[in-house]
Tab-separated table of C-alpha atoms in Angstrom:
chain	number	residue	atom	x	y	z
A	1	UNK	CA	-2.461	-56.334	54.255
A	2	UNK	CA	-4.545	-53.644	55.958
A	3	UNK	CA	-2.163	-50.969	54.446
A	4	UNK	CA	-2.348	-52.409	51.067
A	5	UNK	CA	-6.048	-52.606	51.258
A	6	UNK	CA	-6.380	-48.898	52.441
A	7	UNK	CA	-4.199	-47.934	49.456
A	8	UNK	CA	-6.297	-50.033	46.912
A	9	UNK	CA	-9.549	-48.478	48.199
A	10	UNK	CA	-8.211	-44.831	48.088
A	11	UNK	CA	-10.422	-42.697	45.709
A	12	UNK	CA	-9.006	-41.635	42.489
A	13	UNK	CA	-8.205	-37.956	42.228
A	14	UNK	CA	-10.880	-35.728	40.491
A	15	UNK	CA	-10.014	-34.660	37.093
A	16	UNK	CA	-8.973	-31.102	36.597
A	17	UNK	CA	-11.710	-28.970	34.912
A	18	UNK	CA	-10.909	-28.070	31.328
A	19	UNK	CA	-9.733	-24.574	30.963
A	20	UNK	CA	-10.601	-22.611	27.913
A	21	UNK	CA	-8.078	-19.881	27.267
A	22	UNK	CA	-9.744	-16.945	25.424
A	23	UNK	CA	-7.325	-15.588	22.717
A	24	UNK	CA	-6.683	-11.754	23.021
A	25	UNK	CA	-8.881	-9.528	20.844
A	26	UNK	CA	-6.770	-8.193	18.079
A	27	UNK	CA	-6.494	-4.441	18.053
A	28	UNK	CA	-7.996	-4.301	14.462
A	29	UNK	CA	-11.139	-5.816	15.885
A	30	UNK	CA	-11.201	-3.223	18.556
A	31	UNK	CA	-10.694	-0.345	16.195
A	32	UNK	CA	-13.546	-1.603	13.812
A	33	UNK	CA	-16.041	-1.920	16.669
A	34	UNK	CA	-15.210	1.548	18.080
A	35	UNK	CA	-15.427	3.111	14.470
A	36	UNK	CA	-18.628	1.177	13.867
A	37	UNK	CA	-20.326	2.744	16.924
A	38	UNK	CA	-18.953	6.131	16.129
A	39	UNK	CA	-20.276	5.994	12.660
A	40	UNK	CA	-23.809	5.168	13.733
A	41	UNK	CA	-23.622	8.232	16.265
A	42	UNK	CA	-21.928	10.714	13.844
A	43	UNK	CA	-23.122	9.857	10.493
A	44	UNK	CA	-26.739	9.172	11.778
A	45	UNK	CA	-27.152	12.261	13.885
A	46	UNK	CA	-25.322	14.711	11.611
A	47	UNK	CA	-26.988	13.815	8.393
A	48	UNK	CA	-29.876	16.086	7.540
A	49	UNK	CA	-33.370	14.562	7.186
A	50	UNK	CA	-35.121	14.800	3.747
A	51	UNK	CA	-31.869	14.905	1.829
A	52	UNK	CA	-30.825	12.334	-0.796
A	53	UNK	CA	-27.587	10.859	-1.987
A	54	UNK	CA	-27.038	9.575	-5.402
A	55	UNK	CA	-24.445	6.865	-6.248
A	56	UNK	CA	-23.449	6.656	-9.950
A	57	UNK	CA	-22.009	3.257	-11.004
A	58	UNK	CA	-21.039	3.895	-14.625
A	59	UNK	CA	-18.747	6.402	-16.233
A	60	UNK	CA	-21.017	6.777	-19.174
A	61	UNK	CA	-19.286	5.000	-21.993
A	62	UNK	CA	-19.639	1.315	-20.811
A	63	UNK	CA	-21.295	-1.219	-22.848
A	64	UNK	CA	-23.709	-2.119	-19.955
A	65	UNK	CA	-25.054	0.889	-18.303
A	66	UNK	CA	-26.073	0.626	-14.725
A	67	UNK	CA	-28.761	3.024	-13.406
A	68	UNK	CA	-27.875	5.513	-10.688
A	69	UNK	CA	-28.904	4.633	-7.134
A	70	UNK	CA	-30.547	7.399	-5.269
A	71	UNK	CA	-31.207	6.836	-1.493
A	72	UNK	CA	-32.386	8.738	1.541
A	73	UNK	CA	-29.201	10.201	2.986
A	74	UNK	CA	-29.891	9.763	6.712
A	75	UNK	CA	-31.272	6.364	6.475
A	76	UNK	CA	-28.599	5.096	4.249
A	77	UNK	CA	-26.064	6.558	6.577
A	78	UNK	CA	-27.523	4.722	9.429
A	79	UNK	CA	-27.992	1.441	7.743
A	80	UNK	CA	-24.553	1.219	6.291
A	81	UNK	CA	-22.978	2.219	9.597
A	82	UNK	CA	-25.107	-0.492	11.331
A	83	UNK	CA	-23.855	-3.043	8.768
A	84	UNK	CA	-20.163	-1.886	9.274
A	85	UNK	CA	-20.703	-2.470	13.081
A	86	UNK	CA	-22.282	-5.895	12.386
A	87	UNK	CA	-19.179	-6.901	10.340
A	88	UNK	CA	-17.009	-5.710	13.135
A	89	UNK	CA	-18.979	-7.879	15.628
A	90	UNK	CA	-18.538	-10.745	13.063
A	91	UNK	CA	-14.719	-10.180	13.194
A	92	UNK	CA	-14.746	-10.309	17.129
A	93	UNK	CA	-16.657	-13.814	16.905
A	94	UNK	CA	-14.209	-14.968	14.251
A	95	UNK	CA	-11.146	-13.738	16.421
A	96	UNK	CA	-12.350	-16.247	19.282
A	97	UNK	CA	-12.101	-19.077	16.858
A	98	UNK	CA	-8.720	-20.512	15.971
A	99	UNK	CA	-7.128	-19.899	12.692
A	100	UNK	CA	-10.202	-17.834	11.641
A	101	UNK	CA	-9.518	-15.302	8.891
A	102	UNK	CA	-10.298	-11.630	9.706
A	103	UNK	CA	-9.850	-10.099	6.263
A	104	UNK	CA	-13.368	-10.926	4.826
A	105	UNK	CA	-14.827	-9.067	7.924
A	106	UNK	CA	-12.441	-6.208	7.469
A	107	UNK	CA	-13.312	-5.835	3.924
A	108	UNK	CA	-17.024	-5.780	4.537
A	109	UNK	CA	-16.344	-3.166	7.411
A	110	UNK	CA	-14.407	-1.070	5.079
A	111	UNK	CA	-17.063	-0.971	2.399
A	112	UNK	CA	-19.930	-0.385	4.768
A	113	UNK	CA	-18.162	2.215	6.632
A	114	UNK	CA	-17.118	4.201	3.519
A	115	UNK	CA	-20.656	4.026	2.028
A	116	UNK	CA	-21.999	5.323	5.546
A	117	UNK	CA	-19.486	8.154	5.482
A	118	UNK	CA	-20.274	8.966	1.787
A	119	UNK	CA	-24.108	9.074	2.560
A	120	UNK	CA	-23.352	11.721	5.148
A	121	UNK	CA	-20.487	13.664	3.391
A	122	UNK	CA	-22.335	13.605	-0.171
A	123	UNK	CA	-25.944	14.158	1.187
A	124	UNK	CA	-27.907	16.405	-1.246
A	125	UNK	CA	-25.259	15.678	-4.082
A	126	UNK	CA	-24.157	12.920	-6.482
A	127	UNK	CA	-20.893	10.936	-6.513
A	128	UNK	CA	-19.616	8.554	-9.043
A	129	UNK	CA	-18.323	5.432	-7.246
A	130	UNK	CA	-16.651	4.000	-10.303
A	131	UNK	CA	-14.716	7.227	-10.993
A	132	UNK	CA	-13.760	7.515	-7.315
A	133	UNK	CA	-12.198	3.936	-7.321
A	134	UNK	CA	-10.650	4.333	-10.781
A	135	UNK	CA	-8.757	7.512	-9.581
A	136	UNK	CA	-7.797	5.849	-6.358
A	137	UNK	CA	-6.210	2.983	-8.237
A	138	UNK	CA	-4.220	5.503	-10.282
A	139	UNK	CA	-2.976	7.304	-7.182
A	140	UNK	CA	-1.951	4.053	-5.653
A	141	UNK	CA	0.259	3.066	-8.492
A	142	UNK	CA	3.497	4.675	-7.303
A	143	UNK	CA	2.786	3.529	-3.759
A	144	UNK	CA	2.628	0.076	-4.822
A	145	UNK	CA	5.891	0.291	-6.755
A	146	UNK	CA	7.570	1.864	-3.963
A	147	UNK	CA	6.253	-0.700	-1.475
A	148	UNK	CA	7.352	-3.528	-3.667
A	149	UNK	CA	10.802	-1.973	-3.623
A	150	UNK	CA	10.795	-1.704	0.147
A	151	UNK	CA	9.670	-5.443	0.337
A	152	UNK	CA	12.472	-6.635	-1.895
A	153	UNK	CA	15.098	-4.706	0.186
A	154	UNK	CA	13.808	-5.344	3.684
A	155	UNK	CA	13.044	-8.998	3.286
A	156	UNK	CA	16.790	-9.571	2.483
A	157	UNK	CA	17.603	-7.355	5.506
A	158	UNK	CA	18.277	-3.727	4.234
A	159	UNK	CA	16.050	-0.818	5.274
A	160	UNK	CA	15.052	1.185	2.398
A	161	UNK	CA	14.219	4.597	3.521
A	162	UNK	CA	15.300	6.072	0.155
A	163	UNK	CA	12.148	5.092	-1.814
A	164	UNK	CA	11.103	8.782	-2.027
A	165	UNK	CA	14.472	9.515	-3.810
A	166	UNK	CA	14.171	6.491	-5.910
A	167	UNK	CA	10.575	7.490	-7.167
A	168	UNK	CA	11.878	11.051	-7.808
A	169	UNK	CA	14.963	10.270	-9.857
A	170	UNK	CA	12.940	7.716	-11.907
A	171	UNK	CA	10.281	10.407	-12.657
A	172	UNK	CA	13.103	12.780	-13.676
A	173	UNK	CA	14.804	10.222	-15.924
A	174	UNK	CA	11.424	9.297	-17.529
A	175	UNK	CA	10.612	12.903	-18.299
A	176	UNK	CA	13.952	13.671	-19.916
A	177	UNK	CA	14.272	10.648	-22.078
A	178	UNK	CA	10.656	10.725	-23.245
A	179	UNK	CA	10.946	14.436	-23.854
A	180	UNK	CA	14.188	14.117	-25.916
A	181	UNK	CA	12.849	11.120	-27.932
A	182	UNK	CA	9.180	12.149	-27.893
A	183	UNK	CA	8.519	8.467	-26.966
A	184	UNK	CA	6.795	7.517	-23.695
A	185	UNK	CA	7.943	3.973	-24.022
A	186	UNK	CA	11.573	4.977	-23.970
A	187	UNK	CA	10.951	7.105	-21.025
A	188	UNK	CA	9.337	4.139	-19.274
A	189	UNK	CA	12.237	1.978	-20.147
A	190	UNK	CA	14.825	4.472	-18.808
A	191	UNK	CA	13.111	5.312	-15.645
A	192	UNK	CA	14.356	2.272	-13.665
A	193	UNK	CA	17.840	3.508	-14.292
A	194	UNK	CA	17.271	6.588	-12.115
A	195	UNK	CA	16.100	4.306	-9.099
A	196	UNK	CA	18.949	2.146	-9.889
A	197	UNK	CA	21.335	4.993	-9.275
A	198	UNK	CA	20.042	5.550	-5.847
A	199	UNK	CA	19.654	1.828	-5.255
A	200	UNK	CA	23.468	1.346	-6.097
A	201	UNK	CA	24.490	4.083	-3.641
A	202	UNK	CA	22.263	2.547	-0.879
A	203	UNK	CA	23.797	-0.866	-1.569
A	204	UNK	CA	27.443	0.171	-1.582
A	205	UNK	CA	27.286	2.303	1.621
A	206	UNK	CA	24.767	0.055	3.579
A	207	UNK	CA	26.385	-3.287	2.629
A	208	UNK	CA	29.900	-2.692	1.905
A	209	UNK	CA	30.777	0.104	4.271
A	210	UNK	CA	28.069	-0.669	7.027
A	211	UNK	CA	26.610	2.915	7.004
A	212	UNK	CA	23.565	3.340	9.376
A	213	UNK	CA	20.794	2.431	6.898
A	214	UNK	CA	18.205	4.860	8.169
A	215	UNK	CA	20.382	7.744	8.152
A	216	UNK	CA	21.782	6.816	4.745
A	217	UNK	CA	18.219	6.633	3.280
A	218	UNK	CA	17.492	10.157	4.596
A	219	UNK	CA	20.619	11.398	2.959
A	220	UNK	CA	19.894	9.808	-0.364
A	221	UNK	CA	16.450	11.369	-0.283
A	222	UNK	CA	18.102	14.760	0.195
A	223	UNK	CA	20.591	14.047	-2.530
A	224	UNK	CA	17.770	13.166	-5.014
A	225	UNK	CA	15.763	16.215	-4.267
A	226	UNK	CA	18.880	18.460	-4.484
A	227	UNK	CA	20.060	16.926	-7.676
A	228	UNK	CA	16.769	16.965	-9.687
A	229	UNK	CA	15.861	20.426	-8.387
A	230	UNK	CA	19.296	21.713	-9.582
A	231	UNK	CA	18.891	20.028	-13.003
A	232	UNK	CA	15.326	21.237	-13.239
A	233	UNK	CA	16.164	24.969	-12.695
A	234	UNK	CA	19.347	24.936	-14.819
A	235	UNK	CA	18.199	22.659	-17.684
A	236	UNK	CA	14.412	21.575	-17.672
A	237	UNK	CA	12.857	24.935	-16.816
A	238	UNK	CA	14.830	27.147	-19.309
A	239	UNK	CA	14.315	24.510	-22.113
A	240	UNK	CA	10.893	23.327	-21.355
A	241	UNK	CA	9.837	22.359	-24.857
A	242	UNK	CA	12.902	20.231	-25.485
A	243	UNK	CA	13.767	18.808	-22.079
A	244	UNK	CA	10.385	18.745	-20.249
A	245	UNK	CA	7.445	17.945	-22.399
A	246	UNK	CA	7.221	14.222	-22.542
A	247	UNK	CA	4.146	12.367	-24.137
A	248	UNK	CA	1.918	10.434	-21.900
A	249	UNK	CA	0.318	6.983	-22.081
A	250	UNK	CA	-3.389	7.000	-22.810
A	251	UNK	CA	-5.670	4.426	-21.413
A	252	UNK	CA	-5.523	0.894	-23.099
A	253	UNK	CA	-8.885	-0.805	-22.578
A	254	UNK	CA	-8.736	-4.542	-22.586
A	255	UNK	CA	-11.386	-5.981	-24.878
A	256	UNK	CA	-14.238	-7.744	-23.183
A	257	UNK	CA	-12.776	-7.307	-19.757
A	258	UNK	CA	-13.077	-3.452	-19.855
A	259	UNK	CA	-16.748	-3.894	-20.544
A	260	UNK	CA	-17.564	-5.728	-17.269
A	261	UNK	CA	-19.870	-3.425	-15.400
A	262	UNK	CA	-18.121	-1.450	-12.425
A	263	UNK	CA	-14.930	-3.828	-12.256
A	264	UNK	CA	-14.044	-3.352	-15.973
A	265	UNK	CA	-13.554	0.494	-16.238
A	266	UNK	CA	-11.606	0.327	-12.791
A	267	UNK	CA	-9.191	-2.483	-13.453
A	268	UNK	CA	-9.022	-2.930	-17.158
A	269	UNK	CA	-9.254	0.551	-18.768
A	270	UNK	CA	-6.030	1.803	-17.572
A	271	UNK	CA	-2.660	2.832	-19.033
A	272	UNK	CA	0.411	0.407	-19.462
A	273	UNK	CA	2.031	1.419	-16.151
A	274	UNK	CA	-0.927	0.207	-14.059
A	275	UNK	CA	-0.894	-3.130	-16.101
A	276	UNK	CA	2.763	-3.411	-15.285
A	277	UNK	CA	1.909	-2.991	-11.670
A	278	UNK	CA	-0.235	-6.029	-11.671
A	279	UNK	CA	2.528	-8.026	-13.217
A	280	UNK	CA	5.078	-6.790	-10.762
A	281	UNK	CA	2.948	-7.502	-7.614
A	282	UNK	CA	2.189	-11.118	-8.921
A	283	UNK	CA	5.837	-11.915	-9.930
A	284	UNK	CA	7.212	-10.710	-6.544
A	285	UNK	CA	4.639	-12.525	-4.585
A	286	UNK	CA	5.325	-15.744	-6.477
A	287	UNK	CA	9.011	-15.307	-6.325
A	288	UNK	CA	9.245	-14.546	-2.619
A	289	UNK	CA	7.005	-17.400	-1.428
A	290	UNK	CA	7.129	-20.121	-4.246
A	291	UNK	CA	10.751	-20.220	-5.429
A	292	UNK	CA	14.201	-21.066	-4.251
A	293	UNK	CA	15.370	-17.552	-4.766
A	294	UNK	CA	12.554	-16.262	-2.432
A	295	UNK	CA	13.490	-18.842	0.210
A	296	UNK	CA	17.122	-17.658	0.125
A	297	UNK	CA	16.097	-14.015	0.257
A	298	UNK	CA	13.888	-14.710	3.227
A	299	UNK	CA	16.581	-16.755	4.966
A	300	UNK	CA	19.107	-13.851	4.644
A	301	UNK	CA	16.626	-11.444	6.029
A	302	UNK	CA	15.692	-13.615	9.065
A	303	UNK	CA	18.990	-15.462	9.923
A	304	UNK	CA	21.966	-14.486	7.781
A	305	UNK	CA	24.359	-16.493	9.993
A	306	UNK	CA	22.449	-19.690	9.355
A	307	UNK	CA	22.102	-18.755	5.665
A	308	UNK	CA	25.892	-18.198	5.372
A	309	UNK	CA	26.648	-21.662	6.946
A	310	UNK	CA	24.617	-23.426	4.118
A	311	UNK	CA	26.517	-21.641	1.425
A	312	UNK	CA	24.348	-18.644	0.615
A	313	UNK	CA	26.380	-15.502	0.056
A	314	UNK	CA	24.445	-13.028	2.310
A	315	UNK	CA	25.882	-9.838	1.064
A	316	UNK	CA	25.605	-10.776	-2.397
A	317	UNK	CA	22.012	-11.587	-2.030
A	318	UNK	CA	21.385	-8.276	-0.260
A	319	UNK	CA	23.176	-6.489	-2.857
A	320	UNK	CA	21.166	-7.745	-5.807
A	321	UNK	CA	17.946	-7.199	-3.872
A	322	UNK	CA	18.582	-3.629	-3.172
A	323	UNK	CA	19.489	-2.970	-6.875
A	324	UNK	CA	16.293	-4.963	-7.891
A	325	UNK	CA	14.344	-2.789	-5.587
A	326	UNK	CA	15.818	0.502	-7.080
A	327	UNK	CA	14.621	-0.674	-10.559
A	328	UNK	CA	11.239	-1.430	-9.367
A	329	UNK	CA	10.862	1.937	-7.411
A	330	UNK	CA	12.335	3.747	-10.565
A	331	UNK	CA	9.666	2.344	-12.636
A	332	UNK	CA	7.016	3.513	-10.357
A	333	UNK	CA	8.602	7.054	-10.623
A	334	UNK	CA	7.752	7.011	-14.435
A	335	UNK	CA	4.032	7.033	-13.503
A	336	UNK	CA	4.372	10.749	-12.387
A	337	UNK	CA	5.621	11.912	-15.693
A	338	UNK	CA	4.724	9.714	-18.634
A	339	UNK	CA	1.501	8.350	-17.102
A	340	UNK	CA	0.035	11.070	-15.231
A	341	UNK	CA	1.189	14.688	-15.037
A	342	UNK	CA	3.135	14.841	-18.212
A	343	UNK	CA	6.071	16.958	-17.013
A	344	UNK	CA	8.640	16.901	-14.196
A	345	UNK	CA	8.197	19.395	-11.198
A	346	UNK	CA	10.366	19.894	-8.156
A	347	UNK	CA	9.646	17.480	-5.465
A	348	UNK	CA	6.624	16.199	-7.374
A	349	UNK	CA	6.615	12.899	-5.499
A	350	UNK	CA	5.363	14.839	-2.412
A	351	UNK	CA	6.139	12.212	0.088
A	352	UNK	CA	4.806	9.227	-1.666
A	353	UNK	CA	7.829	7.290	-0.885
A	354	UNK	CA	7.329	7.540	2.845
A	355	UNK	CA	3.572	6.408	2.324
A	356	UNK	CA	4.829	3.527	0.488
A	357	UNK	CA	7.191	2.641	3.411
A	358	UNK	CA	4.197	2.795	5.588
A	359	UNK	CA	2.262	0.331	3.291
A	360	UNK	CA	5.218	-2.050	3.592
A	361	UNK	CA	4.694	-2.044	7.420
A	362	UNK	CA	0.869	-1.956	7.125
A	363	UNK	CA	1.049	-4.967	4.784
A	364	UNK	CA	3.443	-6.952	7.138
A	365	UNK	CA	6.208	-7.119	4.500
A	366	UNK	CA	4.065	-9.128	2.212
A	367	UNK	CA	3.340	-7.965	-1.531
A	368	UNK	CA	-0.525	-8.576	-1.338
A	369	UNK	CA	-0.616	-6.863	2.046
A	370	UNK	CA	1.290	-3.956	0.834
A	371	UNK	CA	-0.841	-3.762	-2.261
A	372	UNK	CA	-3.950	-3.512	-0.081
A	373	UNK	CA	-2.397	-0.865	2.067
A	374	UNK	CA	-1.425	1.142	-0.930
A	375	UNK	CA	-4.936	1.018	-2.436
A	376	UNK	CA	-6.197	2.096	0.941
A	377	UNK	CA	-3.869	5.188	0.982
A	378	UNK	CA	-4.598	5.975	-2.637
A	379	UNK	CA	-8.336	5.876	-1.885
A	380	UNK	CA	-7.964	8.308	1.014
A	381	UNK	CA	-5.907	10.701	-1.277
A	382	UNK	CA	-8.513	10.531	-3.983
A	383	UNK	CA	-11.487	10.902	-1.689
A	384	UNK	CA	-10.290	14.269	-0.319
A	385	UNK	CA	-9.898	15.490	-3.833
A	386	UNK	CA	-13.395	14.340	-5.090
A	387	UNK	CA	-15.078	15.631	-1.767
A	388	UNK	CA	-13.442	19.028	-2.070
A	389	UNK	CA	-14.930	19.416	-5.687
A	390	UNK	CA	-18.413	18.142	-4.635
A	391	UNK	CA	-18.551	20.148	-1.455
A	392	UNK	CA	-18.728	18.657	1.975
A	393	UNK	CA	-19.328	19.773	5.516
A	394	UNK	CA	-15.799	18.617	6.440
A	395	UNK	CA	-13.345	21.577	6.413
A	396	UNK	CA	-11.048	21.611	3.414
A	397	UNK	CA	-7.877	21.779	5.557
A	398	UNK	CA	-9.001	18.553	7.365
A	399	UNK	CA	-9.591	16.920	3.858
A	400	UNK	CA	-6.058	17.736	2.855
A	401	UNK	CA	-4.869	16.004	5.856
A	402	UNK	CA	-6.886	12.859	5.137
A	403	UNK	CA	-4.281	10.743	3.180
A	404	UNK	CA	-1.597	11.309	5.847
A	405	UNK	CA	-4.069	10.903	8.798
A	406	UNK	CA	-5.138	7.563	7.271
A	407	UNK	CA	-1.416	6.526	7.001
A	408	UNK	CA	-0.900	7.209	10.646
A	409	UNK	CA	-4.166	5.577	11.794
A	410	UNK	CA	-3.242	2.532	9.733
A	411	UNK	CA	0.227	2.074	10.955
A	412	UNK	CA	-0.316	3.073	14.538
A	413	UNK	CA	-3.881	2.014	15.235
A	414	UNK	CA	-4.984	-0.844	12.861
A	415	UNK	CA	-1.748	-2.905	12.390
A	416	UNK	CA	-1.237	-3.756	16.064
A	417	UNK	CA	1.840	-5.736	16.699
A	418	UNK	CA	3.911	-6.394	13.601
A	419	UNK	CA	7.422	-8.078	13.171
A	420	UNK	CA	9.858	-7.079	10.619
A	421	UNK	CA	12.356	-9.546	9.307
A	422	UNK	CA	14.670	-10.364	12.191
A	423	UNK	CA	18.013	-9.045	10.570
A	424	UNK	CA	16.233	-6.109	8.929
A	425	UNK	CA	18.605	-3.080	9.201
A	426	UNK	CA	21.454	-5.111	10.860
A	427	UNK	CA	24.776	-5.267	8.749
A	428	UNK	CA	26.248	-8.731	8.116
A	429	UNK	CA	29.913	-9.020	8.963
A	430	UNK	CA	31.065	-12.410	8.076
A	431	UNK	CA	33.235	-13.906	10.887
């Protein structure tokens, strides 16, 4: 009885204190905070006092004209940089909360950081923000098409290093067909065939013969450069008027929408290739994440063995996706000749295919993410051109490096840890 009484009267163990596990700070947040502090120091200290910066918000032909905004350069550089830092701190607070979205803070940070940078770089001059953004969208078009091609291939498990070659052959075919027919629309329709040619080679050797996909992509890029350069030297250059003088698309303003201040001229006063880009991104995003076809594609890219056990023909899905990716990239190649430059030139894609591949990684293999990355790279490319014309304290050599430097920073510094589809680059041999 005494033993039972002692047991009954024993005090209950104290409850363990609740432990709050603080989630790790994402690398993106750390980079934004660091850049925000750097912006205040550099832009604030290096901007000369007494100078002004003028931001133009219209191109001059809009239905509703917005007056120019003139600000003290030094003060605006400090204020915009401080707002960027505030947005970065807000992202840090959001990162501590579960399921908090960081993209609104990242967007605000990007806007304020760029405005702070421009306040310093354009001090004493004028810059047209609408023209800058409109040109950035145009430069991003081939990157978006290339990125969509990469997503279609890699979501099914095939690495597409050959985007550069697909863009180049698409540009070549578009120029030749449009020149011979003097019809830009026929050139646009024919362009995907150039990308399809490279896509077919990629599909056959990677899926059927199990060739290393990275090496194969590099070889196909070299093939595309060599083939188009040979034909250019032997056919297009000696017969420029017949073979390499394609007509180009003019901007097609959409009624009402193109009259919206700021947004209208940027988004809705473009040529047909830009509008096709909108459609392609929307269709691929819906198809991948809202349809049975997309579910099968993602299953093949993540776990092909499991997909095979439920009756999905893995290599057939991969083959079709690689071919479809080639068509999309070839369509993007048409931008270079029938929607931009107007004539084919040797290696005119200038590494855009590799930047598109970086956009795929930066966008985490998602169409909307890759779109945002491509727009970022296009903005960096156009910014260096605009600032070179206006005149800036930044050395011109550094400005030429800007698009590629932005690519490296985005992939290495801003993305953090990313995970490709589990079976990406792994050939599937049915047991």
